Amino acid sequence: MLLTSGQVSVVLSSGIVFVFTIVLFLSGYVLQQRTVHSLQAAIKPRLPKPLPAPKPILPPTLDVKWARPIGARPANDESLQQFLAEQSLNWHRLGYTQMVREHVELCSAVMLLADLQKMKSPAKRLLLFPRAWLKQAEDDYGYNPEMMTTKRLLKTAVRRYGVTLVPMESFVDGADDSLSSSYSLASLYSLVNYDRIIYLQQPGSLLDASALDSLLAFSDSQTMAAYPATPDRQDISMNMFLIHPSAEEYTRLKDARASHPMTDQELFRKSFAAPTSLISEWSLSMGNVVYESRSLRDAVDGFNATLFEEATTYVRFSDPEIPGPEYDLPFYERVALYPQNEEAKEAWKNLYERFRQRRMEVCGLDLEIWTKPVLQVDSADDAQGAERAAEL
Ligand SMILES: *[C@@H]1O[C@H](CO)[C@@H](O)[C@H](O)[C@H]1NC(C)=O
């Protein structure tokens, strides 16, 4: 059936009318909905704007998680003075120190200071070394490979890692300045331009600098705040010190040491009694500030390597069978030392491997060859030592 043109136009126009009606209805509906919404908004009670989050006053690179340790801080720490001190922190008067008495120690010391720079710690980095090396470097340069490495590492420390070199005299007046025993950690007290310094015993691996930065920044200046040797806080350990250097303390230690020869540990334990010379307990609530690598062998079930690394600041290598992480051990000997716990074993292997890689990056040095000492060698060494002493 065919439609005439009149019928077609009627169908078309009624279609158009229908479409317009729909459009009109819809736009009316939308308008009405909008009005309803704005009415609803108008009657609704106004909610107060949330307050801005309180901003902790912290030095630039501090990690909030460590700056506000859980656990009680002693009352005298939260005084107004402390608050003001935090605001006017002078990072030029806070520092990390390393001290080397022998050439073999130098690379590990530079590595630690390099790690602090890599982790963007704002504190100064200081390296104490025997002043005698400077003279020796001039005399022997080009002949003594050990001295050449030392000279290269000292330069690298300054140029690449922003380290301040501090040549030191022997601690005992008139002592032979070529012997490591003539130097003492007590020389740290001569750094009187600094309010607080942290010393870490090397070799070690720094996993996170923020906890240490917080310690430097927020602690009271105390003559000695040492890491406890045991959890019962009966003695100071030599792993870590937070020191307020002073000329009086330097003189006192020098006199004590001059009275009779003793090791640094004897000198320090005699001069700084626990628990008054220990780091405050709130500092310890920051996790493992200092951890000894051999403790990984005591790990119990449920030890988690990820959590361990997150909660640990500094690991000192302390496995008694190994002279240090800078020595290469035959594979089978290394395997014999692995912790039993699988997770602890991973953490242990990671620490040593990371040290090896970093040693190459920072010092350009491979691991040293090490052969396990045989018992008879001891007496031969003694004889040699005696001969050498006699020559001197
Ligand atoms: C260790 O802890 C992390 C973080 O809580 C978790 O993701 C991981 O699965 C844990 N690993 C083991 C072996 O339990």
Short mmCIF file of C-alpha atoms and ligand atoms in Angstrom, two decimals:
data_model
loop_
_atom_site.label_atom_id
_atom_site.label_comp_id
_atom_site.label_asym_id
_atom_site.label_seq_id
_atom_site.Cartn_x
_atom_site.Cartn_y
_atom_site.Cartn_z
CA MET A 1 0.00 0.00 0.00
CA LEU A 2 1.27 3.42 -0.93
CA LEU A 3 0.92 6.59 1.21
CA THR A 4 0.11 9.94 -0.37
CA SER A 5 2.49 12.86 0.32
CA GLY A 6 -0.17 14.40 2.64
CA GLN A 7 -0.28 11.28 4.80
CA VAL A 8 3.57 11.19 4.97
CA SER A 9 3.80 14.78 6.24
CA VAL A 10 1.15 14.11 8.94
CA VAL A 11 3.12 11.08 10.19
CA LEU A 12 6.37 13.09 10.17
CA SER A 13 5.00 16.11 11.99
CA SER A 14 3.27 14.03 14.67
CA GLY A 15 6.67 12.28 15.16
CA ILE A 16 8.42 15.61 15.59
CA VAL A 17 5.83 16.80 18.07
CA PHE A 18 6.31 13.60 20.08
CA VAL A 19 10.10 14.03 20.21
CA PHE A 20 9.78 17.66 21.36
CA THR A 21 7.35 16.68 24.09
CA ILE A 22 9.81 14.11 25.40
CA VAL A 23 12.72 16.62 25.33
CA LEU A 24 10.62 19.22 27.18
CA PHE A 25 9.60 16.69 29.79
CA LEU A 26 13.16 15.55 30.36
CA SER A 27 14.63 19.04 30.68
CA GLY A 28 11.88 19.93 33.15
CA TYR A 29 12.69 16.82 35.13
CA VAL A 30 16.41 17.63 35.24
CA LEU A 31 15.74 21.21 36.37
CA GLN A 32 13.43 20.01 39.09
CA GLN A 33 15.95 17.49 40.32
CA ARG A 34 18.62 20.17 40.50
CA THR A 35 16.39 22.42 42.55
CA VAL A 36 15.57 19.54 44.90
CA HIS A 37 19.30 18.84 45.37
CA SER A 38 20.16 22.45 46.11
CA LEU A 39 17.21 22.66 48.52
CA GLN A 40 18.42 19.55 50.28
CA ALA A 41 21.90 21.02 50.48
CA ALA A 42 20.48 24.25 51.90
CA ILE A 43 18.58 22.58 54.73
CA LYS A 44 21.38 20.17 55.62
CA PRO A 45 23.44 21.31 58.67
CA ARG A 46 26.88 22.58 57.67
CA LEU A 47 29.65 20.18 58.65
CA PRO A 48 32.74 21.78 60.17
CA LYS A 49 35.76 21.64 57.89
CA PRO A 50 38.29 19.12 59.10
CA LEU A 51 41.23 20.76 60.83
CA PRO A 52 44.51 20.60 58.98
CA ALA A 53 46.66 17.71 60.20
CA PRO A 54 49.08 18.87 62.89
CA LYS A 55 52.50 19.35 61.30
CA PRO A 56 55.34 17.90 63.33
CA ILE A 57 58.34 20.20 63.54
CA LEU A 58 61.10 18.06 62.11
CA PRO A 59 64.38 18.59 60.41
CA PRO A 60 64.20 18.01 56.66
CA THR A 61 64.97 14.35 56.21
CA LEU A 62 63.66 12.89 59.45
CA ASP A 63 61.27 10.05 59.21
CA VAL A 64 58.20 10.71 61.34
CA LYS A 65 57.94 7.07 62.33
CA TRP A 66 61.23 7.35 64.23
CA ALA A 67 60.96 10.92 65.38
CA ARG A 68 57.96 10.09 67.52
CA PRO A 69 58.97 6.85 69.17
CA ILE A 70 56.22 4.90 70.86
CA GLY A 71 56.83 4.33 74.52
CA ALA A 72 57.36 6.75 77.34
CA ARG A 73 59.87 9.52 76.94
CA PRO A 74 61.28 10.89 80.15
CA ALA A 75 59.47 13.97 81.39
CA ASN A 76 62.43 16.32 81.00
CA ASP A 77 62.51 15.61 77.27
CA GLU A 78 59.27 17.33 76.44
CA SER A 79 59.98 20.70 77.99
CA LEU A 80 59.52 23.96 76.15
CA GLN A 81 63.27 24.17 75.84
CA GLN A 82 63.36 20.90 73.98
CA PHE A 83 60.64 22.17 71.68
CA LEU A 84 62.57 25.33 70.93
CA ALA A 85 65.80 23.40 70.49
CA GLU A 86 64.09 21.29 67.85
CA GLN A 87 63.14 24.37 65.92
CA SER A 88 66.59 25.86 65.87
CA LEU A 89 68.54 22.69 65.12
CA ASN A 90 71.98 23.45 63.89
CA TRP A 91 73.09 20.47 61.86
CA HIS A 92 76.59 21.90 61.58
CA ARG A 93 77.07 21.12 65.23
CA LEU A 94 75.89 17.53 64.92
CA GLY A 95 77.98 14.84 63.30
CA TYR A 96 78.78 11.23 62.60
CA THR A 97 82.30 10.08 63.25
CA GLN A 98 84.50 7.25 62.20
CA MET A 99 87.98 6.67 63.54
CA VAL A 100 90.64 4.57 61.83
CA ARG A 101 93.96 3.56 63.31
CA GLU A 102 94.99 1.03 60.68
CA HIS A 103 94.92 1.20 56.90
CA VAL A 104 92.68 -1.88 56.60
CA GLU A 105 89.92 -0.11 58.54
CA LEU A 106 89.72 2.85 56.21
CA CYS A 107 87.43 1.46 53.51
CA SER A 108 84.74 0.34 55.99
CA ALA A 109 84.81 3.75 57.63
CA VAL A 110 84.41 5.55 54.31
CA MET A 111 81.60 3.15 53.35
CA LEU A 112 79.64 4.05 56.47
CA LEU A 113 80.04 7.76 55.87
CA ALA A 114 79.12 7.27 52.21
CA ASP A 115 75.94 5.45 53.27
CA LEU A 116 74.99 8.36 55.50
CA GLN A 117 75.37 10.69 52.54
CA LYS A 118 73.36 8.37 50.30
CA MET A 119 70.57 8.32 52.91
CA LYS A 120 70.67 12.14 52.93
CA SER A 121 71.51 12.58 56.59
CA PRO A 122 71.87 16.33 57.22
CA ALA A 123 74.58 15.92 59.89
CA LYS A 124 78.32 16.39 59.27
CA ARG A 125 80.52 13.40 58.50
CA LEU A 126 83.91 13.27 60.20
CA LEU A 127 86.80 10.89 59.73
CA LEU A 128 89.61 10.77 62.29
CA PHE A 129 92.88 9.19 61.20
CA PRO A 130 96.53 9.32 62.36
CA ARG A 131 98.22 12.56 61.37
CA ALA A 132 101.38 10.49 60.83
CA TRP A 133 99.79 9.14 57.64
CA LEU A 134 100.01 12.53 55.98
CA LYS A 135 103.76 12.69 56.41
CA GLN A 136 104.15 9.06 55.45
CA ALA A 137 102.09 9.67 52.32
CA GLU A 138 104.54 12.32 51.18
CA ASP A 139 107.60 10.24 51.99
CA ASP A 140 106.46 6.92 50.49
CA TYR A 141 104.21 8.06 47.72
CA GLY A 142 104.54 5.80 44.72
CA TYR A 143 106.36 3.07 46.64
CA ASN A 144 103.91 1.76 49.19
CA PRO A 145 100.70 0.32 47.67
CA GLU A 146 98.91 0.38 51.03
CA MET A 147 99.65 4.06 51.42
CA MET A 148 98.50 4.74 47.85
CA THR A 149 95.14 3.10 48.56
CA THR A 150 94.84 5.10 51.77
CA LYS A 151 95.57 8.34 49.98
CA ARG A 152 93.07 7.53 47.25
CA LEU A 153 90.34 6.62 49.76
CA LEU A 154 90.87 9.78 51.80
CA LYS A 155 90.54 11.85 48.65
CA THR A 156 87.42 9.98 47.58
CA ALA A 157 85.89 10.48 51.02
CA VAL A 158 86.31 14.24 50.76
CA ARG A 159 85.42 14.74 47.10
CA ARG A 160 82.65 12.25 46.58
CA TYR A 161 81.13 11.80 50.02
CA GLY A 162 81.58 15.23 51.60
CA VAL A 163 83.62 13.90 54.51
CA THR A 164 85.61 16.24 56.75
CA LEU A 165 89.05 14.80 57.52
CA VAL A 166 90.34 15.20 61.06
CA PRO A 167 94.01 14.21 61.48
CA MET A 168 94.64 13.11 65.07
CA GLU A 169 97.68 12.91 67.30
CA SER A 170 98.51 9.85 69.35
CA PHE A 171 96.42 9.84 72.52
CA VAL A 172 99.31 9.02 74.80
CA ASP A 173 101.88 11.82 74.78
CA GLY A 174 105.18 10.77 73.27
CA ALA A 175 103.87 7.40 72.06
CA ASP A 176 105.03 5.93 68.73
CA ASP A 177 102.62 7.48 66.22
CA SER A 178 103.02 4.56 63.80
CA LEU A 179 101.40 2.09 66.22
CA SER A 180 97.62 1.73 66.27
CA SER A 181 97.75 1.21 70.05
CA SER A 182 98.90 4.81 70.44
CA TYR A 183 95.46 6.06 69.42
CA SER A 184 92.21 6.01 71.34
CA LEU A 185 88.52 6.51 70.71
CA ALA A 186 88.74 9.01 73.54
CA SER A 187 90.08 11.44 70.90
CA LEU A 188 86.42 11.88 69.92
CA TYR A 189 86.16 14.20 72.94
CA SER A 190 88.50 16.63 71.22
CA LEU A 191 85.79 17.51 68.67
CA VAL A 192 84.57 20.37 70.81
CA ASN A 193 83.06 22.28 67.87
CA TYR A 194 80.23 19.75 67.91
CA ASP A 195 77.35 19.55 70.36
CA ARG A 196 76.67 15.89 69.74
CA ILE A 197 78.39 13.22 67.72
CA ILE A 198 77.53 9.62 67.01
CA TYR A 199 80.19 6.97 66.71
CA LEU A 200 79.40 3.56 65.22
CA GLN A 201 81.80 0.67 65.53
CA GLN A 202 82.67 -0.72 62.13
CA PRO A 203 82.50 -2.82 60.08
CA GLY A 204 78.78 -2.63 59.79
CA SER A 205 75.88 -2.11 57.49
CA LEU A 206 73.63 0.90 57.81
CA LEU A 207 70.05 0.07 56.84
CA ASP A 208 68.38 3.35 57.75
CA ALA A 209 69.82 6.66 58.93
CA SER A 210 66.61 8.33 60.15
CA ALA A 211 66.63 6.77 63.63
CA LEU A 212 70.18 7.95 64.19
CA ASP A 213 69.37 11.41 62.85
CA SER A 214 66.52 11.57 65.36
CA LEU A 215 68.85 10.55 68.16
CA LEU A 216 71.32 13.26 67.20
CA ALA A 217 68.60 15.86 66.87
CA PHE A 218 66.35 15.14 69.83
CA SER A 219 68.66 13.86 72.56
CA ASP A 220 69.94 15.92 75.43
CA SER A 221 73.68 16.54 75.27
CA GLN A 222 75.20 13.99 77.60
CA THR A 223 78.89 13.26 78.14
CA MET A 224 78.35 9.66 77.13
CA ALA A 225 75.24 7.84 75.98
CA ALA A 226 76.34 4.36 74.95
CA TYR A 227 74.37 1.47 73.59
CA PRO A 228 73.84 -1.10 76.36
CA ALA A 229 75.91 -4.28 76.11
CA THR A 230 72.97 -6.40 77.30
CA PRO A 231 69.23 -5.81 77.69
CA ASP A 232 69.62 -5.63 81.49
CA ARG A 233 71.67 -2.41 81.02
CA GLN A 234 74.55 -3.48 83.27
CA ASP A 235 77.38 -2.30 81.02
CA ILE A 236 78.11 -0.07 78.06
CA SER A 237 78.92 -1.66 74.71
CA MET A 238 81.45 -0.29 72.26
CA ASN A 239 79.01 -0.59 69.33
CA MET A 240 77.61 2.90 69.44
CA PHE A 241 78.17 6.11 71.36
CA LEU A 242 76.35 9.41 71.39
CA ILE A 243 78.85 11.86 72.84
CA HIS A 244 78.95 15.48 73.90
CA PRO A 245 82.63 16.38 73.33
CA SER A 246 84.30 18.58 75.92
CA ALA A 247 87.85 19.60 76.74
CA GLU A 248 87.43 18.64 80.41
CA GLU A 249 86.35 15.12 79.55
CA TYR A 250 89.21 14.80 77.06
CA THR A 251 91.72 15.75 79.74
CA ARG A 252 90.15 13.43 82.28
CA LEU A 253 90.37 10.46 79.89
CA LYS A 254 93.90 11.37 78.88
CA ASP A 255 95.01 11.37 82.50
CA ALA A 256 93.27 8.07 83.17
CA ARG A 257 94.95 6.49 80.16
CA ALA A 258 98.37 7.95 80.97
CA SER A 259 98.29 6.34 84.41
CA HIS A 260 98.52 2.86 82.90
CA PRO A 261 98.06 1.22 79.50
CA MET A 262 94.61 -0.17 78.76
CA THR A 263 92.29 -0.89 75.87
CA ASP A 264 89.58 1.56 74.86
CA GLN A 265 86.97 -0.78 76.26
CA GLU A 266 88.70 -0.85 79.65
CA LEU A 267 89.15 2.92 79.61
CA PHE A 268 85.54 3.59 78.66
CA ARG A 269 83.98 1.07 81.03
CA LYS A 270 86.08 2.43 83.85
CA SER A 271 85.21 6.04 83.03
CA PHE A 272 81.53 5.68 82.10
CA ALA A 273 79.41 3.59 84.43
CA ALA A 274 76.10 2.02 83.45
CA PRO A 275 73.26 2.83 83.59
CA THR A 276 73.91 6.60 83.81
CA SER A 277 76.10 6.52 80.68
CA LEU A 278 73.57 4.56 78.66
CA ILE A 279 71.34 5.81 75.92
CA SER A 280 67.82 6.55 77.22
CA GLU A 281 65.23 3.81 77.11
CA TRP A 282 62.93 5.68 74.76
CA SER A 283 65.71 5.59 72.16
CA LEU A 284 65.63 1.84 72.33
CA SER A 285 61.92 1.79 71.54
CA MET A 286 62.91 2.80 68.01
CA GLY A 287 63.66 -0.84 67.16
CA ASN A 288 67.07 -2.42 66.73
CA VAL A 289 69.24 0.67 66.70
CA VAL A 290 72.31 -1.54 66.81
CA TYR A 291 72.18 -5.24 66.03
CA GLU A 292 75.02 -7.74 65.98
CA SER A 293 75.08 -10.04 62.98
CA ARG A 294 75.80 -13.14 65.03
CA SER A 295 72.42 -12.75 66.80
CA LEU A 296 70.77 -13.82 63.55
CA ARG A 297 71.84 -17.36 64.43
CA ASP A 298 69.59 -17.23 67.49
CA ALA A 299 66.53 -16.32 65.41
CA VAL A 300 63.43 -18.23 66.47
CA ASP A 301 60.50 -19.48 64.37
CA GLY A 302 58.46 -16.62 62.97
CA PHE A 303 61.49 -14.42 62.37
CA ASN A 304 60.67 -12.26 59.37
CA ALA A 305 63.58 -10.90 57.31
CA THR A 306 61.49 -8.07 55.82
CA LEU A 307 60.35 -6.86 59.22
CA PHE A 308 63.87 -7.25 60.60
CA GLU A 309 65.32 -4.99 57.92
CA GLU A 310 62.57 -2.42 58.40
CA ALA A 311 63.06 -2.26 62.16
CA THR A 312 66.86 -2.24 62.15
CA THR A 313 69.11 0.79 61.88
CA TYR A 314 72.65 -0.54 62.02
CA VAL A 315 74.05 -4.06 61.93
CA ARG A 316 77.58 -4.56 63.16
CA PHE A 317 79.32 -7.58 61.68
CA SER A 318 80.31 -9.66 64.66
CA ASP A 319 80.49 -13.30 63.61
CA PRO A 320 83.44 -14.58 65.64
CA GLU A 321 84.59 -17.11 63.01
CA ILE A 322 85.03 -14.44 60.34
CA PRO A 323 87.68 -11.73 60.69
CA GLY A 324 85.29 -9.31 58.96
CA PRO A 325 82.91 -8.93 56.02
CA GLU A 326 85.82 -7.57 53.96
CA TYR A 327 87.35 -11.06 53.80
CA ASP A 328 86.43 -13.70 51.29
CA LEU A 329 85.61 -17.06 52.80
CA PRO A 330 85.60 -20.35 50.90
CA PHE A 331 82.00 -21.19 50.06
CA TYR A 332 81.79 -24.29 52.28
CA GLU A 333 83.05 -22.37 55.30
CA ARG A 334 80.50 -19.63 54.70
CA VAL A 335 77.67 -22.18 54.39
CA ALA A 336 78.67 -23.69 57.72
CA LEU A 337 78.00 -20.33 59.37
CA TYR A 338 74.52 -19.75 57.93
CA PRO A 339 71.77 -19.32 60.54
CA GLN A 340 69.44 -22.35 60.74
CA ASN A 341 66.28 -20.30 60.37
CA GLU A 342 65.57 -19.80 56.65
CA GLU A 343 64.49 -16.16 56.96
CA ALA A 344 67.44 -15.30 59.20
CA LYS A 345 69.73 -17.00 56.72
CA GLU A 346 68.41 -14.75 53.94
CA ALA A 347 68.91 -11.66 56.08
CA TRP A 348 72.44 -12.78 56.99
CA LYS A 349 73.42 -13.49 53.38
CA ASN A 350 71.92 -10.17 52.24
CA LEU A 351 73.97 -8.25 54.78
CA TYR A 352 77.27 -9.78 53.72
CA GLU A 353 76.47 -9.52 50.02
CA ARG A 354 75.39 -5.90 50.29
CA PHE A 355 78.64 -5.13 52.10
CA ARG A 356 80.67 -6.79 49.33
CA GLN A 357 78.91 -4.79 46.60
CA ARG A 358 79.13 -1.49 48.45
CA ARG A 359 82.85 -2.05 49.09
CA MET A 360 83.38 -2.29 45.35
CA GLU A 361 81.20 0.77 44.63
CA VAL A 362 82.68 3.02 47.30
CA CYS A 363 86.29 1.87 47.60
CA GLY A 364 86.83 0.05 44.32
CA LEU A 365 88.13 -2.85 46.38
CA ASP A 366 87.44 -6.56 46.09
CA LEU A 367 87.24 -8.81 49.13
CA GLU A 368 90.53 -9.65 50.81
CA ILE A 369 91.84 -13.18 50.67
CA TRP A 370 91.69 -14.91 54.01
CA THR A 371 93.05 -18.22 55.10
CA LYS A 372 91.84 -19.78 58.29
CA PRO A 373 94.58 -19.49 60.92
CA VAL A 374 96.12 -22.78 62.02
CA LEU A 375 96.99 -23.14 65.69
CA GLN A 376 100.80 -23.36 65.29
CA VAL A 377 100.78 -20.11 63.30
CA ASP A 378 99.91 -18.28 66.50
CA SER A 379 103.28 -18.89 68.12
CA ALA A 380 105.08 -18.08 64.87
CA ASP A 381 103.17 -14.79 64.75
CA ASP A 382 104.18 -14.06 68.33
CA ALA A 383 107.81 -14.73 67.49
CA GLN A 384 107.59 -12.45 64.47
CA GLY A 385 105.84 -9.81 66.53
CA ALA A 386 108.58 -9.99 69.15
CA GLU A 387 111.24 -9.68 66.46
CA ARG A 388 109.50 -6.66 65.01
CA ALA A 389 109.16 -5.11 68.45
CA ALA A 390 112.85 -5.73 69.07
CA GLU A 391 113.72 -3.99 65.77
CA LEU A 392 111.69 -0.98 66.82
C1 LIG B 1 57.04 -10.84 56.53
O1 LIG B 1 56.31 -9.67 56.80
C2 LIG B 1 55.81 -9.02 55.64
C3 LIG B 1 55.20 -7.71 56.07
O2 LIG B 1 54.35 -7.87 57.16
C4 LIG B 1 54.84 -9.92 54.93
O3 LIG B 1 54.35 -9.30 53.76
C5 LIG B 1 55.56 -11.22 54.56
O4 LIG B 1 54.65 -12.12 53.98
C6 LIG B 1 56.19 -11.84 55.79
N1 LIG B 1 56.99 -12.97 55.37
C7 LIG B 1 56.88 -14.17 55.92
C8 LIG B 1 57.75 -15.23 55.37
O5 LIG B 1 56.11 -14.40 56.82
#
